[in-house]
mmCIF file of C-alpha atoms in Angstrom:
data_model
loop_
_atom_site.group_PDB
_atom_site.id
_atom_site.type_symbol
_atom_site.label_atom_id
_atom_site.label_comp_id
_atom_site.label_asym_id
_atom_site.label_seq_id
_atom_site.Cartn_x
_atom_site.Cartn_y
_atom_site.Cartn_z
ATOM 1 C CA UNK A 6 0.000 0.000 0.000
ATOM 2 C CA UNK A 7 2.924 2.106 1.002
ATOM 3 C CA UNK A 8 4.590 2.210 -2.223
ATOM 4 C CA UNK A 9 1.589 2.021 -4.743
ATOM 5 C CA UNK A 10 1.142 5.405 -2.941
ATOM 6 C CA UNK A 11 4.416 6.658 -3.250
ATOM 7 C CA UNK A 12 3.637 5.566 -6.856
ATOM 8 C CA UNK A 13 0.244 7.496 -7.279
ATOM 9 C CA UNK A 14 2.505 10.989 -5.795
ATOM 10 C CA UNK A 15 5.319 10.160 -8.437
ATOM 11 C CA UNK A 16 3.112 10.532 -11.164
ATOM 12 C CA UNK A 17 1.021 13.288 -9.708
ATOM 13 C CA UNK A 18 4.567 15.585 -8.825
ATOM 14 C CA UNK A 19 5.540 14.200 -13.018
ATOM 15 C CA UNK A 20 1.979 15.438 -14.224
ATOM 16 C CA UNK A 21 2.102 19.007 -12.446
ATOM 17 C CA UNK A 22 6.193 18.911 -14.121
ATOM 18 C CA UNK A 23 5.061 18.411 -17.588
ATOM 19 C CA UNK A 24 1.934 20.272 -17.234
ATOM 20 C CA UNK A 25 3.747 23.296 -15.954
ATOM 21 C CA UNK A 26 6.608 22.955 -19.052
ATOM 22 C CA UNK A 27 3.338 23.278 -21.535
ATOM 23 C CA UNK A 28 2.401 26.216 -19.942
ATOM 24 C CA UNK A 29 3.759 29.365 -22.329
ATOM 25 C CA UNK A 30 5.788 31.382 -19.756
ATOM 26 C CA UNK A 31 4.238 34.940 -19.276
ATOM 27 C CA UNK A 32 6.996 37.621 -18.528
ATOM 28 C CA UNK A 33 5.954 40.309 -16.222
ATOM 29 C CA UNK A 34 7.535 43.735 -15.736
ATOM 30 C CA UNK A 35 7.083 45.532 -12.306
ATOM 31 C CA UNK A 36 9.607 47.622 -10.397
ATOM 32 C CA UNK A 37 11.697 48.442 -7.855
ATOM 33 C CA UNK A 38 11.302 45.598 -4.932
ATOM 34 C CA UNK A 39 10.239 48.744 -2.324
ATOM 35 C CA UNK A 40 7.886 49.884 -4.456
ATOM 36 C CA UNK A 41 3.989 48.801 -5.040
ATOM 37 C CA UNK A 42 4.512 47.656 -8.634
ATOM 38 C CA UNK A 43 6.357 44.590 -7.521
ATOM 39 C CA UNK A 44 4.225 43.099 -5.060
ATOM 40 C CA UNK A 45 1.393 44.034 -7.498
ATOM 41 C CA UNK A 46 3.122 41.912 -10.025
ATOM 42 C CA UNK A 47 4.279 39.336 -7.328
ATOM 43 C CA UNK A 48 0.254 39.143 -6.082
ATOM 44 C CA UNK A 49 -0.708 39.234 -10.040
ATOM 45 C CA UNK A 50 1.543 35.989 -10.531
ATOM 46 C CA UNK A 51 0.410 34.707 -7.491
ATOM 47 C CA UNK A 52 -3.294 34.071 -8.296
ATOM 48 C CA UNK A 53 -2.415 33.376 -11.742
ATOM 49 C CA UNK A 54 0.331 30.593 -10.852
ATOM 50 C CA UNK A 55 -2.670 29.230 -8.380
ATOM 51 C CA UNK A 56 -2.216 25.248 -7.931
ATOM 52 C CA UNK A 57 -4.988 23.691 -10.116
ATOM 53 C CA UNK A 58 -5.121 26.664 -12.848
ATOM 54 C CA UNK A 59 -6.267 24.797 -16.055
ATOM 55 C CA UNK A 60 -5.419 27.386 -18.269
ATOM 56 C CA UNK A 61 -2.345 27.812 -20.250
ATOM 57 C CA UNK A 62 -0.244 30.135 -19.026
ATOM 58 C CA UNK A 63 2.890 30.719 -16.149
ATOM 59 C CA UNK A 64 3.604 33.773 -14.984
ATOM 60 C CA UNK A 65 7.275 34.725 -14.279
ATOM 61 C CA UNK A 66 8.275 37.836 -12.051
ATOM 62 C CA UNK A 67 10.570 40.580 -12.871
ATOM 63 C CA UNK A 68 11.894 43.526 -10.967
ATOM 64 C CA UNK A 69 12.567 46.284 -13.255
ATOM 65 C CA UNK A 70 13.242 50.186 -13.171
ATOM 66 C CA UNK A 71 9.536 51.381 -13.849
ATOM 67 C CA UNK A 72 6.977 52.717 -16.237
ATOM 68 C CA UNK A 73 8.994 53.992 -18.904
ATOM 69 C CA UNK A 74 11.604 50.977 -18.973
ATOM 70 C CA UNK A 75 8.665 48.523 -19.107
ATOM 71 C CA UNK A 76 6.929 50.175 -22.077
ATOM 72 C CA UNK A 77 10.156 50.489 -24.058
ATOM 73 C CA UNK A 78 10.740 46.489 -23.079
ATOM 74 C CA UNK A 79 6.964 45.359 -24.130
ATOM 75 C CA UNK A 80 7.471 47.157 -27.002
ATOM 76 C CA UNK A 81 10.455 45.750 -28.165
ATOM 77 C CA UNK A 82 9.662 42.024 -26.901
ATOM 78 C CA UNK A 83 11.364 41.711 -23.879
ATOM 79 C CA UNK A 84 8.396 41.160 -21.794
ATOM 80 C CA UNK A 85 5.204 39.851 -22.146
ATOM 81 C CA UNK A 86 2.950 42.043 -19.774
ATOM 82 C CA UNK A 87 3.986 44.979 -17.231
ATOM 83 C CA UNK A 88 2.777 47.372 -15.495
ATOM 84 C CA UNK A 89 3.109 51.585 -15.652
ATOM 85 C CA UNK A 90 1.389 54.764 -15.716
ATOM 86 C CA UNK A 91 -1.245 55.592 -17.775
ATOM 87 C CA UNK A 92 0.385 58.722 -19.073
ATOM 88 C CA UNK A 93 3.203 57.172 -20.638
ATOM 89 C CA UNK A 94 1.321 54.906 -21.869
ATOM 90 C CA UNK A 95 -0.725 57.278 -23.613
ATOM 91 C CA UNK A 96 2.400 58.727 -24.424
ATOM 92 C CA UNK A 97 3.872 55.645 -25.661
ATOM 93 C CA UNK A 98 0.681 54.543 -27.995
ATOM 94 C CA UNK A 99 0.048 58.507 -29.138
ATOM 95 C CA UNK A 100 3.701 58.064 -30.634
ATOM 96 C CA UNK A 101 4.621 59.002 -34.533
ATOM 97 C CA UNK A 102 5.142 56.816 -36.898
ATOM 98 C CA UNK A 103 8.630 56.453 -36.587
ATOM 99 C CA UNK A 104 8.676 55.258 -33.049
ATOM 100 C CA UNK A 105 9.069 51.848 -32.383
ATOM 101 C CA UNK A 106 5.705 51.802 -31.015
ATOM 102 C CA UNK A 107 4.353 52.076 -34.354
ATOM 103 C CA UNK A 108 5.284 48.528 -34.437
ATOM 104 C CA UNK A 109 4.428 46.935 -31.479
ATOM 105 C CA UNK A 110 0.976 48.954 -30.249
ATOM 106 C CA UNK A 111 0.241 48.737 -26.866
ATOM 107 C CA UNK A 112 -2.849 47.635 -25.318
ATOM 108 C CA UNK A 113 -4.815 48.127 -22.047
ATOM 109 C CA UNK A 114 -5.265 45.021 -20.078
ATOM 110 C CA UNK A 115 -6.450 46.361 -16.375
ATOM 111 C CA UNK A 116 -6.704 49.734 -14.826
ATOM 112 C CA UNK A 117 -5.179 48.821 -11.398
ATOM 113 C CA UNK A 118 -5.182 51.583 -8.585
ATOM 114 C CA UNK A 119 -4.456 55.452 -8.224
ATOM 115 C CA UNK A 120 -1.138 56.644 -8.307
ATOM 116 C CA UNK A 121 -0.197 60.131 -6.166
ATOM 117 C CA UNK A 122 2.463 62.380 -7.347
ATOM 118 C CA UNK A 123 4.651 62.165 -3.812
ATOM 119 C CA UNK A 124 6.827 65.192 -2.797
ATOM 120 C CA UNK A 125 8.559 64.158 0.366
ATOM 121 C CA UNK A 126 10.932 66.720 2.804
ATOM 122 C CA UNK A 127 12.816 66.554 6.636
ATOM 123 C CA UNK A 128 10.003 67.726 9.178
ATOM 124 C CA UNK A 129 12.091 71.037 9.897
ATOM 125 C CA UNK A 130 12.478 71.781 6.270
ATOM 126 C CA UNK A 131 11.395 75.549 4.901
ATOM 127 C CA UNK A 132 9.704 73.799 1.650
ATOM 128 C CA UNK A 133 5.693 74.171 1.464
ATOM 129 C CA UNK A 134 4.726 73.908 -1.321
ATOM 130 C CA UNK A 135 6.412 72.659 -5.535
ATOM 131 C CA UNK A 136 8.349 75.937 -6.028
ATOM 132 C CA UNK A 137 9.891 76.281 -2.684
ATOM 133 C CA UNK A 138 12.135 72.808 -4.023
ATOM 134 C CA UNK A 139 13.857 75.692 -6.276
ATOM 135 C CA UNK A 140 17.178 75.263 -5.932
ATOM 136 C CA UNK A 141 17.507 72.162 -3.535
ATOM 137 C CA UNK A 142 19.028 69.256 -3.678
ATOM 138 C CA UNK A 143 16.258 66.512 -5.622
ATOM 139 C CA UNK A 144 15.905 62.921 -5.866
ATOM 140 C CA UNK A 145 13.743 62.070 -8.627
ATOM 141 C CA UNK A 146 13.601 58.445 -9.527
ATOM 142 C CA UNK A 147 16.212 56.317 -11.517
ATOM 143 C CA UNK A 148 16.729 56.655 -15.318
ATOM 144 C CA UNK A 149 13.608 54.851 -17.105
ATOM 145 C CA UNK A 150 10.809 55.816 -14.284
ATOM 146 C CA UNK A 151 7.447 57.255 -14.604
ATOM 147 C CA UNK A 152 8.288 59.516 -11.472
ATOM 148 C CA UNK A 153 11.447 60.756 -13.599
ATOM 149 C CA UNK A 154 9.227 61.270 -16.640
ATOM 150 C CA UNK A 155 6.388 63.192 -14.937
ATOM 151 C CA UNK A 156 9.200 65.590 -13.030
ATOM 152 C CA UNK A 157 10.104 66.103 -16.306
ATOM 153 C CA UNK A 158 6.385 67.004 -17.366
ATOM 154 C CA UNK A 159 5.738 69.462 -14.569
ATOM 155 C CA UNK A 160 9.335 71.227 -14.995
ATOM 156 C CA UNK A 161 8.627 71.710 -18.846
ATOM 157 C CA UNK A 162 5.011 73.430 -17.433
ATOM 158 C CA UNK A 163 6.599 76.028 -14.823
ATOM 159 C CA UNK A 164 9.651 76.759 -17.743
ATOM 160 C CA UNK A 165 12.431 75.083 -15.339
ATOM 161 C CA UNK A 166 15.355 72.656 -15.822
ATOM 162 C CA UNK A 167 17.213 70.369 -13.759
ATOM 163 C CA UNK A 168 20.051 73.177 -13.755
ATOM 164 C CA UNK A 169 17.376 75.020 -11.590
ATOM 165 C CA UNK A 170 18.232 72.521 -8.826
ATOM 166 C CA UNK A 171 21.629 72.382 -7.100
ATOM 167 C CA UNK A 172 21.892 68.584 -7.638
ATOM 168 C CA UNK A 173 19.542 65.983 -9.409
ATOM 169 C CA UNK A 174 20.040 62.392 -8.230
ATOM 170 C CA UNK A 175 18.572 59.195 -9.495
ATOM 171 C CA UNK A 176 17.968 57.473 -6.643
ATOM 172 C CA UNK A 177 16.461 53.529 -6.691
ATOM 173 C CA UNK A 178 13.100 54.342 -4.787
ATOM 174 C CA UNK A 179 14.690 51.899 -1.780
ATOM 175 C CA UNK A 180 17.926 54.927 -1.409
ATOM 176 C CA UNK A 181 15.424 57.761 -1.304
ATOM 177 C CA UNK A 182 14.247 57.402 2.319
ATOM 178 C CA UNK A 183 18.069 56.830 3.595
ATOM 179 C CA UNK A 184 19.161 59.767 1.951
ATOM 180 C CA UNK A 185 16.662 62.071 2.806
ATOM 181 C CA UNK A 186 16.898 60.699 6.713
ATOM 182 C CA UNK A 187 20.725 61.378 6.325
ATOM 183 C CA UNK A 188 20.786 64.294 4.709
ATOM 184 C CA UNK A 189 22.023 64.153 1.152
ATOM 185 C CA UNK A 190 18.980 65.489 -0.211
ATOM 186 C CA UNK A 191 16.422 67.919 0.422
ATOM 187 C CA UNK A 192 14.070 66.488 -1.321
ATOM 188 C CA UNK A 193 12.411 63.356 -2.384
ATOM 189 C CA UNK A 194 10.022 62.274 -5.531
ATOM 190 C CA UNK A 195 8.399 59.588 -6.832
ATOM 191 C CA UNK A 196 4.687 58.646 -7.943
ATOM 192 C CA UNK A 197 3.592 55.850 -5.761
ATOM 193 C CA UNK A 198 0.194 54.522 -4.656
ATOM 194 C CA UNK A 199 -0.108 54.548 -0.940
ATOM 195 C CA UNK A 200 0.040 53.546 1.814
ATOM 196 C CA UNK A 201 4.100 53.235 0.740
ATOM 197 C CA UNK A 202 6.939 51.199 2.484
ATOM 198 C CA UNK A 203 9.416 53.981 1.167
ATOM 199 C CA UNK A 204 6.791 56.576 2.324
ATOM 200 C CA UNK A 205 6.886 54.883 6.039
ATOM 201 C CA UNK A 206 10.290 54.380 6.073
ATOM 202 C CA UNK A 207 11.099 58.313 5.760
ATOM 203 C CA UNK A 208 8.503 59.320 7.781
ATOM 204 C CA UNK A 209 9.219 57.150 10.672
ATOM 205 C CA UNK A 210 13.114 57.305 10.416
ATOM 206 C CA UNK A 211 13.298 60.877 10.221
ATOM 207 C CA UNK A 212 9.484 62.507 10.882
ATOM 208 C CA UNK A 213 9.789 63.782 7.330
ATOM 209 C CA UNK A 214 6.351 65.477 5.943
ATOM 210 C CA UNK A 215 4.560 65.158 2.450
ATOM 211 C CA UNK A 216 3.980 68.491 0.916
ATOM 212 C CA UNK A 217 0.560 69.899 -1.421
ATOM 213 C CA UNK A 218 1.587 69.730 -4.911
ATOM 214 C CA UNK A 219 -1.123 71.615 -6.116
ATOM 215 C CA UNK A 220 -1.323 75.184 -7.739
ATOM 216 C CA UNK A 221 -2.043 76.730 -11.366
ATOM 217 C CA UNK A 222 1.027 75.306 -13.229
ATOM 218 C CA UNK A 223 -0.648 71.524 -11.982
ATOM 219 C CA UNK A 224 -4.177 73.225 -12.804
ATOM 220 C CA UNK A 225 -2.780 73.418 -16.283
ATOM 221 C CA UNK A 226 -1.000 70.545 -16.799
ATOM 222 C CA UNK A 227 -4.128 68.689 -15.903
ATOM 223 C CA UNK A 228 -6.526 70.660 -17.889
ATOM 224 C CA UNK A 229 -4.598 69.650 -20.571
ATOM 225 C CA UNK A 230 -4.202 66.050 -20.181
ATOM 226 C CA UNK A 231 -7.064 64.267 -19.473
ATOM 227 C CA UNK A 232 -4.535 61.242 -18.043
ATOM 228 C CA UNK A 233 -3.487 63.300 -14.706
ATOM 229 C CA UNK A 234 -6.458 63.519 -12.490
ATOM 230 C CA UNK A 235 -6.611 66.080 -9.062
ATOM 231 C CA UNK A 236 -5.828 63.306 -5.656
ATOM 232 C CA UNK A 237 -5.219 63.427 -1.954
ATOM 233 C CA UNK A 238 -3.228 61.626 0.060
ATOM 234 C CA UNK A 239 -5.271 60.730 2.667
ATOM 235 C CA UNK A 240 -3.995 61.727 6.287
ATOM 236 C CA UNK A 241 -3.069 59.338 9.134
ATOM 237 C CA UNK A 242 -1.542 56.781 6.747
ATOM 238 C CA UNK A 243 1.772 57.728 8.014
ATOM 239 C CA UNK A 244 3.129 59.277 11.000
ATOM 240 C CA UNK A 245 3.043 62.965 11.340
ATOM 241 C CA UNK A 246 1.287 63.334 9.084
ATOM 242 C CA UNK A 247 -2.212 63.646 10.485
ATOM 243 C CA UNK A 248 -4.096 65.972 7.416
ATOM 244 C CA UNK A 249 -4.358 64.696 4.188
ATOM 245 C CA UNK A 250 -2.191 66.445 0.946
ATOM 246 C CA UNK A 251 -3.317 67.481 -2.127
ATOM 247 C CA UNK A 252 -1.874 66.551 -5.013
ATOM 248 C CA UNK A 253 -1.924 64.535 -8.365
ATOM 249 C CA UNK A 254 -1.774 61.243 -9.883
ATOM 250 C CA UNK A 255 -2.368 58.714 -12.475
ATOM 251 C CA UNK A 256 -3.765 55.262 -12.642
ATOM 252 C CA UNK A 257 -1.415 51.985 -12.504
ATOM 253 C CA UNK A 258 -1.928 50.246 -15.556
ATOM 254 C CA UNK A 259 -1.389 46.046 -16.582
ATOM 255 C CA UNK A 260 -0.616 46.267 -20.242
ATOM 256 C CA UNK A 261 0.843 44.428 -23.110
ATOM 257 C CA UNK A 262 1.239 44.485 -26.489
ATOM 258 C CA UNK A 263 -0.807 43.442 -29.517
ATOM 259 C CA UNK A 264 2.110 40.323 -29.649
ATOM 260 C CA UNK A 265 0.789 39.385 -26.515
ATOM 261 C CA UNK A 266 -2.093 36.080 -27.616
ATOM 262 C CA UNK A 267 -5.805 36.661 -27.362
ATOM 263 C CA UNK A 268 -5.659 33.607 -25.295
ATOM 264 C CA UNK A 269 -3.146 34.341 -23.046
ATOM 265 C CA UNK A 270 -4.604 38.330 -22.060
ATOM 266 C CA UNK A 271 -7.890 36.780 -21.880
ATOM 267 C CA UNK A 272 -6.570 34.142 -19.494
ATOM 268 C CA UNK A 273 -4.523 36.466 -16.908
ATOM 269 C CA UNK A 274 -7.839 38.974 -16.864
ATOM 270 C CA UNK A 275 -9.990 35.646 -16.528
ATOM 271 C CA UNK A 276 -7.675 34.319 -13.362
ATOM 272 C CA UNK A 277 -7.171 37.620 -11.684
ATOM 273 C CA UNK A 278 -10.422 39.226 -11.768
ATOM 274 C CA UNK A 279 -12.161 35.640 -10.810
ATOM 275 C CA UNK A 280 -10.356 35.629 -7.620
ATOM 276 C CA UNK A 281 -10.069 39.109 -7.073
ATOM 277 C CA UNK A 282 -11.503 39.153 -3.263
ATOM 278 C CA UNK A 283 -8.145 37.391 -2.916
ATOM 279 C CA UNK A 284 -6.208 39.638 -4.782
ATOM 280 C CA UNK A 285 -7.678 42.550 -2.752
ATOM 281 C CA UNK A 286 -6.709 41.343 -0.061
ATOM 282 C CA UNK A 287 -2.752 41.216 -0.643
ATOM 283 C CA UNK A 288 -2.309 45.442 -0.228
ATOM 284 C CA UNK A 289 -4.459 48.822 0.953
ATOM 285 C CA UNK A 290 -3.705 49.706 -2.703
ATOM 286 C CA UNK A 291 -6.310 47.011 -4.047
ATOM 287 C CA UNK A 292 -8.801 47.425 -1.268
ATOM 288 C CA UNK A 293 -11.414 49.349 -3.419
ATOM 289 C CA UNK A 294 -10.614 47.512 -7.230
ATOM 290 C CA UNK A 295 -14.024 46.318 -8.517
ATOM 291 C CA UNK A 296 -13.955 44.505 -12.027
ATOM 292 C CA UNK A 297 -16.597 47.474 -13.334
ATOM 293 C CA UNK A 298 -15.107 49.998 -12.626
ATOM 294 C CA UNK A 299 -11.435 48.234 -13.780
ATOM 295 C CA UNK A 300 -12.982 48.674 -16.994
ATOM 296 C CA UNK A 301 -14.091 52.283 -17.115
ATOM 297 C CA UNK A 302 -11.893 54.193 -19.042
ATOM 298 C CA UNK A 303 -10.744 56.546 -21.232
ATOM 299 C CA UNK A 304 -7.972 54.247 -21.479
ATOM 300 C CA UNK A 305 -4.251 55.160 -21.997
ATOM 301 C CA UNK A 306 -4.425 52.387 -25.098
ATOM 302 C CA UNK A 307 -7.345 50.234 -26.373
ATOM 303 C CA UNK A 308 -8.419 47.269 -24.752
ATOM 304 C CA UNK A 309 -6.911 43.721 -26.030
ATOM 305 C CA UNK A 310 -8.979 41.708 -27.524
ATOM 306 C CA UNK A 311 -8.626 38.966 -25.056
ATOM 307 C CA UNK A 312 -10.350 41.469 -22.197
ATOM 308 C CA UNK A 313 -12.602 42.229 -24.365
ATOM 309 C CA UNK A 314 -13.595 39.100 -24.765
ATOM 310 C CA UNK A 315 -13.386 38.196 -21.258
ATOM 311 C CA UNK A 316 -15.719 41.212 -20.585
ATOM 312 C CA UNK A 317 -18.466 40.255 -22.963
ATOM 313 C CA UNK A 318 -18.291 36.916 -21.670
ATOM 314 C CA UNK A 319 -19.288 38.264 -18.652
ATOM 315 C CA UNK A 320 -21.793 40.788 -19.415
ATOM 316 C CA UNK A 321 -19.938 43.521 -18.769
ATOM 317 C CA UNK A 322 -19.329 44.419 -22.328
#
């Protein structure tokens, strides 16, 4: 009895084996490993890699440096799916002719979550609002970030440069908090949904404060770009930091390309939104996801086919 059961495991552990190798290996981008984009990935993969799945797909991790590096990466074929911010994707799928893009158009899989535009300084600092950073010393995000890109966005608004600052660093999101607690910068930047590890790290390490980035250059930028959308990040959520701060943000975006199957998009929207109590359940930045309104646009890039056919299937199309 003993070994016909060892037996009946064998072939069990060699049937999940092979099954697993006939799976087609889905590649998905994220981000920094302090970030929210990775353990959105990592939770993504999770439900999608569930024991049991019957359809046929694997999804495979991947730390990366953000929005902008994953685009450029989906679009040339170095991953399958990833996630970014709507704007450059917009940005990405708006692109002329002779972008690569033009080759390789994206497509909307899931809106995710809200993104805040997150300006971070020392509790004693004299900075209160955007243009008070004038000057400072600025961490922005590394090379290939959305946070990086948007900076960018708002500087070309006010008619500013990085020479306007006394030094620009690139910081990994996971250095930001160190160096602002030790004091080689002034301040920090990135576009994060919250709550934040990095976030909670500087604000418990060194009572640092987040700071309004709202006034008429933002006004403008948003008026004309219907991707940015007016936020606040809501008070209590860290410590000393009891009021919540205006600002603005983006959505988090699970895209692909048209390369990407109709099978295999409509199988990773199938799996995740089917168990997406669960999924909800992995961070604060999921809590309020609903598969409706995951499908309310405008959209940074049309739907894939595969959602769409997911969503009809369900009646929500």
């Amino acid at each position: 009895m003993f070994k016909k059961t060892i037996f009946i495991a064998t072939l069990a552990l060699l049937f999940s084996c092979y099954s697993n190798a006939q799976k087609r290996v889905v590649s998905m981008g994220t981000g920094g490993i302090t970030g929210v984009y990775y353990p959105t990935g990592g939770s993504i993969c999770r439900i999608v890699n569930k024991p049991g799945a019957v359809h046929g797909i694997r999804c495979a991790l991947e730390a990366t440096n953000g929005s902008v590096s994953n685009i450029k990466r989906v679009q040339q074929g170095g991953l399958d799916v990833a996630i970014a911010q709507s704007n450059w994707i917009y940005h990405s799928y708006k692109s002329s002719p002779g972008n690569p893009a033009a080759d390789y158009p994206l497509r909307t899989l899931l809106v995710l979550y809200p993104e805040y535009f997150t300006l971070i300084v020392p509790k004693n600092s004299a900075i209160y609002n955007f243009d008070d950073i004038r000057g400072k010393r600025i961490s922005i995000g590394p090379q290939g970030s959305g946070s990086q890109a948007t900076m960018g966005e708002l500087l070309r608004k006010k008619g500013w440069s990085l020479a306007d600052f006394s030094q620009v660093l690139n910081l990994d999101t996971a250095e930001q908090a160190s160096a602002l607690c030790e004091g080689r910068i002034d301040v920090m930047i990135y576009i994060v949904a919250h709550p934040s590890a990095v976030a909670r790290e500087a604000t418990q390490d060194c009572e640092s404060r987040l700071v309004s980035v709202q006034d008429r250059d933002v006004e403008q930028l948003l008026a004309e770009n219907s991707y940015y959308r007016w936020a606040d990040i809501p008070g209590g959520i860290y410590r000393g930091n009891s009021t919540s701060v205006g600002t603005f943000g983006v959505n988090a975006t699970l895209f692909a390309s048209t390369a990407l199957s109709e099978e295999a998009a409509y199988s990773l929207v199938k799996s995740l939104l089917e168990n997406l109590p669960e999924f909800k359940g992995f961070h604060r930045a999921f809590s309020h996801l609903e598969a409706k309104t995951m499908l309310e646009g405008p959209f940074a890039a049309p739907l894939h086919k595969g959602v769409i056919r997911y969503y009809k299937e369900i009646g929500l199309m």
